[in-house]
XYZ file of C-alpha atoms in Angstrom:
488
model
C 96.834 75.992 102.916
C 96.763 72.259 102.276
C 95.341 71.847 105.898
C 91.587 72.668 104.457
C 91.448 69.184 102.734
C 94.028 67.135 104.773
C 92.473 64.360 107.342
C 92.595 64.749 110.678
C 95.422 61.910 111.023
C 97.864 63.897 108.880
C 96.823 67.288 110.618
C 96.794 66.421 114.024
C 100.085 64.292 113.344
C 102.122 67.315 111.987
C 101.230 69.624 115.104
C 102.142 66.897 117.383
C 105.500 65.696 116.045
C 108.478 67.883 115.927
C 109.961 70.706 118.523
C 106.865 72.165 119.177
C 107.287 76.003 119.822
C 110.624 75.897 121.866
C 112.754 77.055 118.577
C 110.490 80.302 118.329
C 110.722 80.773 121.894
C 114.522 80.565 121.198
C 114.423 83.039 118.454
C 112.531 85.295 120.333
C 115.204 85.405 123.554
C 117.959 85.961 120.503
C 115.861 89.160 119.341
C 115.232 90.267 122.218
C 119.179 89.863 123.391
C 119.865 91.605 119.835
C 117.960 94.613 120.427
C 119.299 94.949 124.088
C 122.923 94.879 122.353
C 121.868 97.379 119.226
C 120.404 99.583 121.699
C 123.405 99.618 124.082
C 125.707 100.353 121.166
C 123.482 103.054 119.839
C 123.522 105.017 123.123
C 127.705 104.776 123.499
C 128.287 105.735 119.940
C 125.777 108.679 120.551
C 127.518 109.401 123.528
C 131.272 109.266 122.229
C 130.739 111.247 119.217
C 128.863 114.007 120.906
C 131.744 114.045 123.527
C 134.126 114.026 120.876
C 132.779 116.921 119.300
C 132.151 119.307 122.016
C 135.380 118.968 123.406
C 138.805 117.761 121.806
C 137.756 117.964 118.065
C 136.119 121.283 116.457
C 135.992 122.851 113.129
C 134.506 121.679 109.790
C 135.852 118.476 109.909
C 134.360 117.623 113.212
C 131.002 119.090 112.013
C 131.246 116.912 108.456
C 131.662 113.834 110.691
C 129.163 114.441 113.220
C 126.665 114.749 110.221
C 127.855 111.798 109.096
C 127.743 109.962 112.199
C 124.112 110.943 113.254
C 122.029 108.939 110.708
C 124.359 105.989 111.877
C 122.892 106.608 115.609
C 119.548 106.573 114.065
C 120.388 103.429 112.418
C 121.359 101.467 115.226
C 117.948 102.778 117.035
C 115.707 101.704 114.420
C 117.464 98.543 114.191
C 116.965 97.950 118.198
C 113.359 98.748 117.701
C 113.095 96.045 114.371
C 114.674 93.547 116.731
C 112.789 94.346 119.634
C 109.478 94.098 117.493
C 110.959 90.702 115.814
C 111.050 89.337 119.533
C 107.491 90.295 120.346
C 105.949 88.740 116.998
C 107.986 85.650 117.630
C 106.569 85.137 121.035
C 102.972 85.897 119.644
C 103.831 83.074 117.041
C 104.800 80.931 120.015
C 101.571 81.495 122.078
C 99.379 81.008 118.536
C 101.115 77.677 118.292
C 100.254 76.351 121.783
C 96.651 77.297 121.405
C 96.304 75.803 118.291
C 98.251 72.610 119.842
C 95.346 72.494 122.623
C 92.325 72.875 120.028
C 93.934 69.787 117.915
C 92.745 66.336 118.215
C 95.417 64.216 119.828
C 96.562 61.766 117.249
C 95.733 58.717 119.681
C 92.056 59.734 119.818
C 91.959 59.770 115.785
C 93.699 56.531 115.585
C 91.476 54.808 118.356
C 88.475 56.203 116.452
C 89.904 54.431 113.302
C 90.408 50.884 114.999
C 86.983 51.117 116.538
C 85.360 51.906 113.079
C 87.364 48.667 111.681
C 86.245 46.767 114.338
C 82.442 47.270 113.781
C 82.656 46.807 110.191
C 84.461 43.771 110.824
C 82.158 41.831 112.852
C 78.841 43.967 110.768
C 77.796 40.408 109.809
C 74.125 40.870 109.908
C 74.103 44.904 109.944
C 73.404 45.137 113.733
C 76.805 47.604 113.848
C 74.877 50.251 111.705
C 74.115 52.916 114.383
C 77.951 52.235 116.046
C 79.456 52.842 112.634
C 77.157 55.850 111.986
C 78.141 57.401 115.098
C 81.814 56.604 114.878
C 81.721 58.288 111.315
C 79.973 61.359 112.801
C 82.830 61.645 115.398
C 85.421 61.464 113.074
C 84.088 63.748 110.813
C 83.630 66.139 114.098
C 87.371 65.522 114.395
C 88.108 66.767 111.082
C 86.230 69.959 111.486
C 87.832 70.451 114.882
C 91.309 70.196 113.373
C 90.508 71.882 110.342
C 89.149 75.392 112.864
C 92.362 74.981 114.382
C 94.818 75.169 111.661
C 92.575 78.270 110.181
C 92.870 80.109 113.671
C 96.658 79.022 113.550
C 97.148 80.331 110.031
C 95.209 83.610 110.756
C 97.699 83.947 114.350
C 100.771 83.735 112.339
C 100.237 85.402 109.503
C 99.149 88.683 111.529
C 102.274 88.255 113.784
C 104.427 88.232 109.985
C 102.402 90.999 109.030
C 103.531 93.146 112.033
C 107.284 92.580 110.819
C 108.769 95.529 108.840
C 110.987 94.866 106.228
C 115.116 94.447 107.757
C 116.188 96.913 105.508
C 113.904 99.720 106.132
C 116.052 100.991 108.876
C 118.788 101.745 105.964
C 116.286 103.937 104.152
C 118.359 107.354 103.787
C 121.515 106.086 105.327
C 124.532 107.482 103.190
C 128.170 106.948 103.727
C 130.070 103.854 104.488
C 128.486 102.048 101.511
C 128.387 104.906 99.379
C 128.030 103.464 95.836
C 126.666 105.984 93.658
C 124.519 104.326 90.551
C 125.548 101.060 88.711
C 126.527 97.600 89.838
C 129.724 97.786 92.083
C 130.383 94.152 93.649
C 132.254 94.238 96.825
C 132.973 97.622 96.592
C 132.642 100.818 98.522
C 132.586 104.262 97.605
C 132.811 103.753 93.874
C 130.730 106.373 91.597
C 130.123 104.321 88.492
C 129.012 100.574 87.706
C 130.783 97.119 87.429
C 133.498 98.095 89.845
C 135.391 95.862 92.295
C 137.185 98.011 94.731
C 137.509 101.202 96.650
C 137.060 104.529 95.647
C 136.828 104.364 91.943
C 135.630 107.379 89.977
C 134.759 105.862 86.377
C 133.428 102.229 85.726
C 135.256 98.708 85.057
C 137.871 98.829 87.741
C 139.399 96.367 89.214
C 141.345 97.456 92.217
C 140.896 100.923 94.108
C 141.636 104.626 93.885
C 141.623 104.923 90.003
C 140.473 107.745 88.538
C 139.536 106.107 84.992
C 138.398 103.143 83.359
C 139.119 99.417 82.748
C 142.295 99.510 85.031
C 143.051 95.870 85.743
C 144.426 94.501 88.800
C 145.696 97.996 89.747
C 145.107 100.936 92.012
C 145.800 104.359 92.294
C 146.209 105.137 88.448
C 144.979 108.260 86.715
C 144.031 106.997 82.983
C 142.506 104.010 81.602
C 143.322 100.311 80.651
C 146.389 100.073 83.046
C 147.444 96.830 84.359
C 149.424 97.767 87.215
C 149.235 101.036 90.068
C 150.288 104.590 90.268
C 149.966 105.277 86.342
C 149.276 108.619 84.835
C 148.305 107.666 81.231
C 146.918 104.940 79.219
C 147.645 101.245 78.572
C 150.704 100.797 80.789
C 151.667 97.273 82.080
C 153.549 97.989 84.857
C 153.347 100.931 87.596
C 154.377 104.421 88.342
C 154.691 105.295 84.702
C 154.027 108.677 83.242
C 152.573 108.228 79.509
C 151.251 105.260 77.691
C 151.700 101.944 76.614
C 154.669 101.054 78.836
C 155.698 97.540 79.700
C 157.494 97.957 82.831
C 157.737 100.775 85.824
C 158.761 104.099 86.518
C 158.717 105.436 82.630
C 158.416 108.828 82.003
C 157.340 108.511 78.178
C 155.393 106.067 75.919
C 156.019 102.961 74.203
C 158.953 101.572 76.374
C 159.719 98.467 77.448
C 161.666 98.236 80.498
C 161.884 100.742 83.419
C 163.331 104.101 84.571
C 163.495 105.336 81.190
C 162.788 109.029 79.822
C 161.728 109.125 76.029
C 159.741 106.621 74.010
C 160.471 103.234 72.361
C 163.241 102.608 74.546
C 163.799 98.771 75.507
C 166.141 98.450 78.497
C 166.730 100.695 81.776
C 167.379 104.136 82.496
C 167.718 105.377 79.323
C 167.358 109.267 78.264
C 166.271 109.508 75.013
C 164.524 107.459 72.394
C 164.776 103.952 70.562
C 167.804 102.779 72.968
C 168.510 99.429 73.270
C 170.358 98.969 76.377
C 170.768 100.179 80.002
C 172.041 104.021 80.842
C 171.936 105.407 77.192
C 171.700 108.969 77.011
C 170.316 110.092 73.692
C 168.239 108.148 70.696
C 169.190 105.257 68.752
C 171.904 103.615 71.125
C 172.671 99.722 71.485
C 174.544 99.225 74.623
C 174.968 100.444 77.946
C 175.903 104.130 79.255
C 176.113 106.010 76.078
C 176.415 109.499 75.475
C 175.028 110.490 72.092
C 173.098 109.305 69.389
C 173.048 106.023 67.258
C 176.179 104.263 69.365
C 176.720 100.308 69.394
C 178.967 99.400 72.649
C 180.005 100.661 75.802
C 180.552 104.259 77.344
C 180.884 105.673 73.889
C 181.000 109.631 73.756
C 179.518 111.416 70.741
C 177.524 109.720 67.566
C 177.263 106.757 65.553
C 180.463 105.254 67.260
C 181.098 101.149 67.642
C 183.286 100.094 70.142
C 184.201 100.184 74.088
C 184.616 103.899 75.398
C 185.195 102.975 79.030
C 183.078 102.676 81.932
C 181.116 105.668 81.936
C 180.676 108.066 78.962
C 179.607 110.986 81.400
C 182.050 113.049 83.799
C 182.365 112.755 87.436
C 180.750 109.139 87.217
C 181.613 106.439 89.734
C 180.744 102.905 88.838
C 179.586 101.428 85.276
C 177.293 102.416 82.391
C 176.646 105.967 83.515
C 176.163 108.399 80.687
C 175.037 111.550 82.889
C 177.147 113.436 85.461
C 177.954 112.953 88.908
C 176.389 109.682 89.292
C 177.374 106.914 91.553
C 176.025 103.483 90.782
C 175.253 101.842 87.500
C 173.082 102.460 84.170
C 172.310 106.356 84.995
C 171.813 108.465 82.296
C 170.802 111.289 84.145
C 172.695 114.059 86.744
C 173.556 113.243 90.002
C 171.973 110.374 90.683
C 172.696 107.724 93.405
C 171.633 104.030 92.489
C 170.937 102.109 89.332
C 168.677 102.914 86.464
C 167.944 106.276 87.171
C 167.639 108.822 84.316
C 166.284 111.883 86.053
C 168.137 114.061 88.187
C 169.369 114.010 91.653
C 167.528 110.743 92.602
C 168.459 108.223 94.802
C 167.253 104.649 94.282
C 166.270 101.859 91.089
C 164.823 103.297 88.152
C 163.723 106.790 88.812
C 162.988 108.830 85.636
C 161.407 111.786 87.738
C 163.582 114.416 89.708
C 164.910 114.641 93.506
C 163.106 110.919 94.076
C 164.222 108.589 96.698
C 163.238 105.148 96.141
C 162.115 102.378 93.555
C 160.217 103.503 89.811
C 159.256 106.619 90.423
C 158.591 108.769 87.446
C 157.263 111.850 89.158
C 159.486 114.419 90.803
C 160.280 114.869 94.733
C 158.667 111.811 95.854
C 159.921 109.064 98.598
C 158.804 105.819 98.417
C 157.919 103.210 95.279
C 156.076 103.745 91.645
C 154.738 106.959 92.047
C 153.720 109.131 88.888
C 152.980 112.012 90.672
C 154.884 114.578 92.658
C 155.631 115.204 96.025
C 154.338 111.931 97.272
C 155.367 109.935 100.482
C 154.281 106.479 99.981
C 153.660 104.433 96.684
C 151.851 104.215 93.631
C 150.327 107.533 93.698
C 149.388 109.099 90.366
C 148.132 112.250 92.087
C 150.421 115.112 94.135
C 151.277 115.979 97.743
C 149.997 112.290 98.943
C 150.810 110.425 101.836
C 150.000 107.239 101.666
C 149.235 104.795 99.127
C 147.394 104.282 95.801
C 146.160 107.552 95.505
C 144.750 109.522 92.148
C 144.108 112.455 93.874
C 145.974 114.963 95.412
C 146.743 116.197 99.166
C 145.589 113.291 100.606
C 146.238 111.381 103.574
C 145.430 107.455 103.207
C 145.029 105.165 100.707
C 142.909 104.544 97.594
C 141.611 107.655 97.699
C 140.630 109.499 93.997
C 139.587 112.897 95.599
C 141.466 115.387 96.623
C 142.029 116.676 100.212
C 140.931 113.553 102.330
C 141.827 111.728 105.349
C 141.134 108.209 105.366
C 140.170 105.495 102.823
C 138.425 105.253 99.329
C 137.064 108.784 99.322
C 135.618 110.067 95.655
C 135.155 113.601 96.246
C 136.951 116.701 97.680
C 136.915 117.079 101.234
C 134.947 119.467 102.962
C 136.192 122.147 105.085
C 139.451 124.038 104.701
C 141.349 120.870 105.672
C 140.374 117.113 106.711
C 141.792 115.542 109.536
C 142.675 116.863 112.981
C 145.033 119.415 114.120
C 145.781 121.030 110.822
C 146.092 124.809 111.113
C 146.735 125.309 107.532
C 144.422 125.337 104.442
C 144.031 122.597 102.097
C 145.475 120.312 103.928
C 145.026 116.749 105.240
C 146.426 114.382 107.758
C 147.327 115.286 111.505
C 148.734 118.695 112.891
C 150.465 120.214 109.979
C 150.940 123.735 110.252
C 151.129 124.174 106.396
C 149.096 125.089 103.266
C 148.479 122.083 100.980
C 150.282 119.389 102.948
C 149.620 115.984 103.618
C 150.723 113.495 106.585
C 151.661 113.979 110.297
C 153.269 117.118 111.908
C 154.603 118.704 108.659
C 155.695 122.779 108.972
C 155.914 124.152 105.721
C 153.500 124.178 102.243
C 153.088 121.593 99.726
C 154.874 118.998 101.987
C 154.061 115.137 102.213
C 155.231 112.363 104.724
C 156.068 112.823 108.575
C 157.409 115.595 110.595
C 159.339 117.575 107.975
C 159.688 121.362 107.998
C 160.733 123.813 105.625
C 159.422 126.248 103.078
C 158.004 123.799 100.455
C 158.220 120.951 98.187
C 159.376 118.193 100.373
C 158.483 114.653 100.839
C 159.847 111.905 103.054
C 160.353 111.870 106.766
C 162.155 114.065 108.972
C 163.605 116.457 106.506
C 164.524 119.976 107.568
C 165.265 121.900 103.898
C 165.190 125.716 103.851
C 163.594 126.203 100.699
C 162.954 122.764 99.516
C 163.050 120.072 96.622
C 164.127 117.834 99.376
C 163.101 113.635 99.319
C 164.031 110.912 101.904
C 164.685 110.707 105.486
C 166.551 113.217 107.904
C 167.881 115.197 105.153
C 169.160 118.955 106.519
C 169.666 120.679 103.059
C 167.738 121.689 99.836
C 167.862 119.798 96.963
C 168.645 116.786 98.032
C 167.183 112.877 97.401
C 168.249 110.276 99.846
C-alpha cells in the first residue's frame, strides 16, 4: 500500500490515467453471461439424464450413470452461482472505483497548486509572500490527505469484494468420475490408479500409454505385464505388439526371446516358426536354418527329417499349397502350423499374417479365435487386446466394449475397475456382458447372440469373434462365416 506515502501528484495521476472502470464492468457482464449459460446447461443436463433414466434406459447401468451424473449437475449449478457472485463483486469493485475517483483531487488542481507555489517563491524577494506560500502549502497538504483517504477507502472496498469470492475450485470438491486419477502424479491422464502415468485407464505406474495392466510400458497400450514397448502384449520386455511371452523383438509371437514375428517357441530368428532356435521362415521343429523345414537341425529348404542339408521341395508338410510351408493343409507361404491361409502362421487354422494362435483372422495375433491385429488375448474383435472377449482396441481387461480399458466388463473408454451390475452398456439381456443389445452371457460388442462372443452381430453357441458369423458351436473368427472352426 505505497499510496500512503505517495504525494497527490502520483495518486491523482494513477486514478485519472487509464481505462477506468470500463474493463471491470465488461468483466462483470462476461461473468453474468457465463452464469446464465452454466445455469441453462445444468437445467438441460438434469432434464436429459432424468428423462433418459425414467423412460428408455433402465437397470443397473442406468442407476450407475445417474449416480455419476448427479454430482455433475450439482457442479454446474455451483459453478453458475460462483460466476453470478463474481459478476456482482466485479460490479461492486467498479462502483468503489467510481466513488474513489470522485473523491480524488484532479491532477490539474494539484498542478495548479504547485505552479502557484513556484510563482510565489520566485517573487518573494522581501518576504511579502510568506502568508500566501503558507496557505498554498496548507492547501497542498489537504490534497495529500484527501487522496490518501480516498485510496484507503478504495483499498478497503476492493478487498471486501475480493473476500466475497470463493475459490474457483470449490465446486469441484467431491466430484468423482471423469478425471478420476487416484493417488499420484498423473500428467495428461484420465482414470489412472497410480503415479507418473501419461495416458488413460492404466492400473499401475510409469506407463506412457493407455489401458495397461502393468508398469513401465512405453509408447504402448493394452499390455498385461511390465516394460513393454508396444501394445497388446501379455508378458515382459517385449519390443513389438501382440506377443505372449517375454523379451520378444517382433509381433505375434507365442514364446520368449524371439527376433521376428508369428513364432511359437523361443529363441527363433525369423517368421512363422514352430519350435525353438530356428533361423528362417516357416520351420517346424528346432535348430533349423532355412525355410519350410519339418524336423530338427536341418539346413535348407523344404526338408523333412532331422539333420539334413539341401533342398527337399517347395513345402515339407502334406497337403500344402504355396512355398515354405512345413505344416499340413496350409495355403500360402512359410506356415508351420496346420490349416492356415496366409503367410508366416505358426498356429492352427489361422487366416492372415504371422498368427501364432489358433482360429484367428488378421495379423500378428498370438491369442486364439481373434479377429483383428496384435491380440495376445483370446476371442477378441479389434486390436492390441491382451485381455479376452473384448470388442475394441488396447484393452488389457476382459469382456470390455471400447478402448483402453484395464478393468473388466466395461463399456466405454479408460475404465480401471470392473463394471457395476450384471452388465454394462444398453439392451443386454445376458449377464457379465458389455456393449449393446447382446443376448448371451460373457459377450462384448453389438447385437451378438451367444455366450463368450465378441464383435458385431454374431450368432452361435460360444467362442466366436468377428462380424456377422453364424456358427452352431463356436471357434470361429472373421467375417460372415456360416460353420464351426473357421478363420477368415
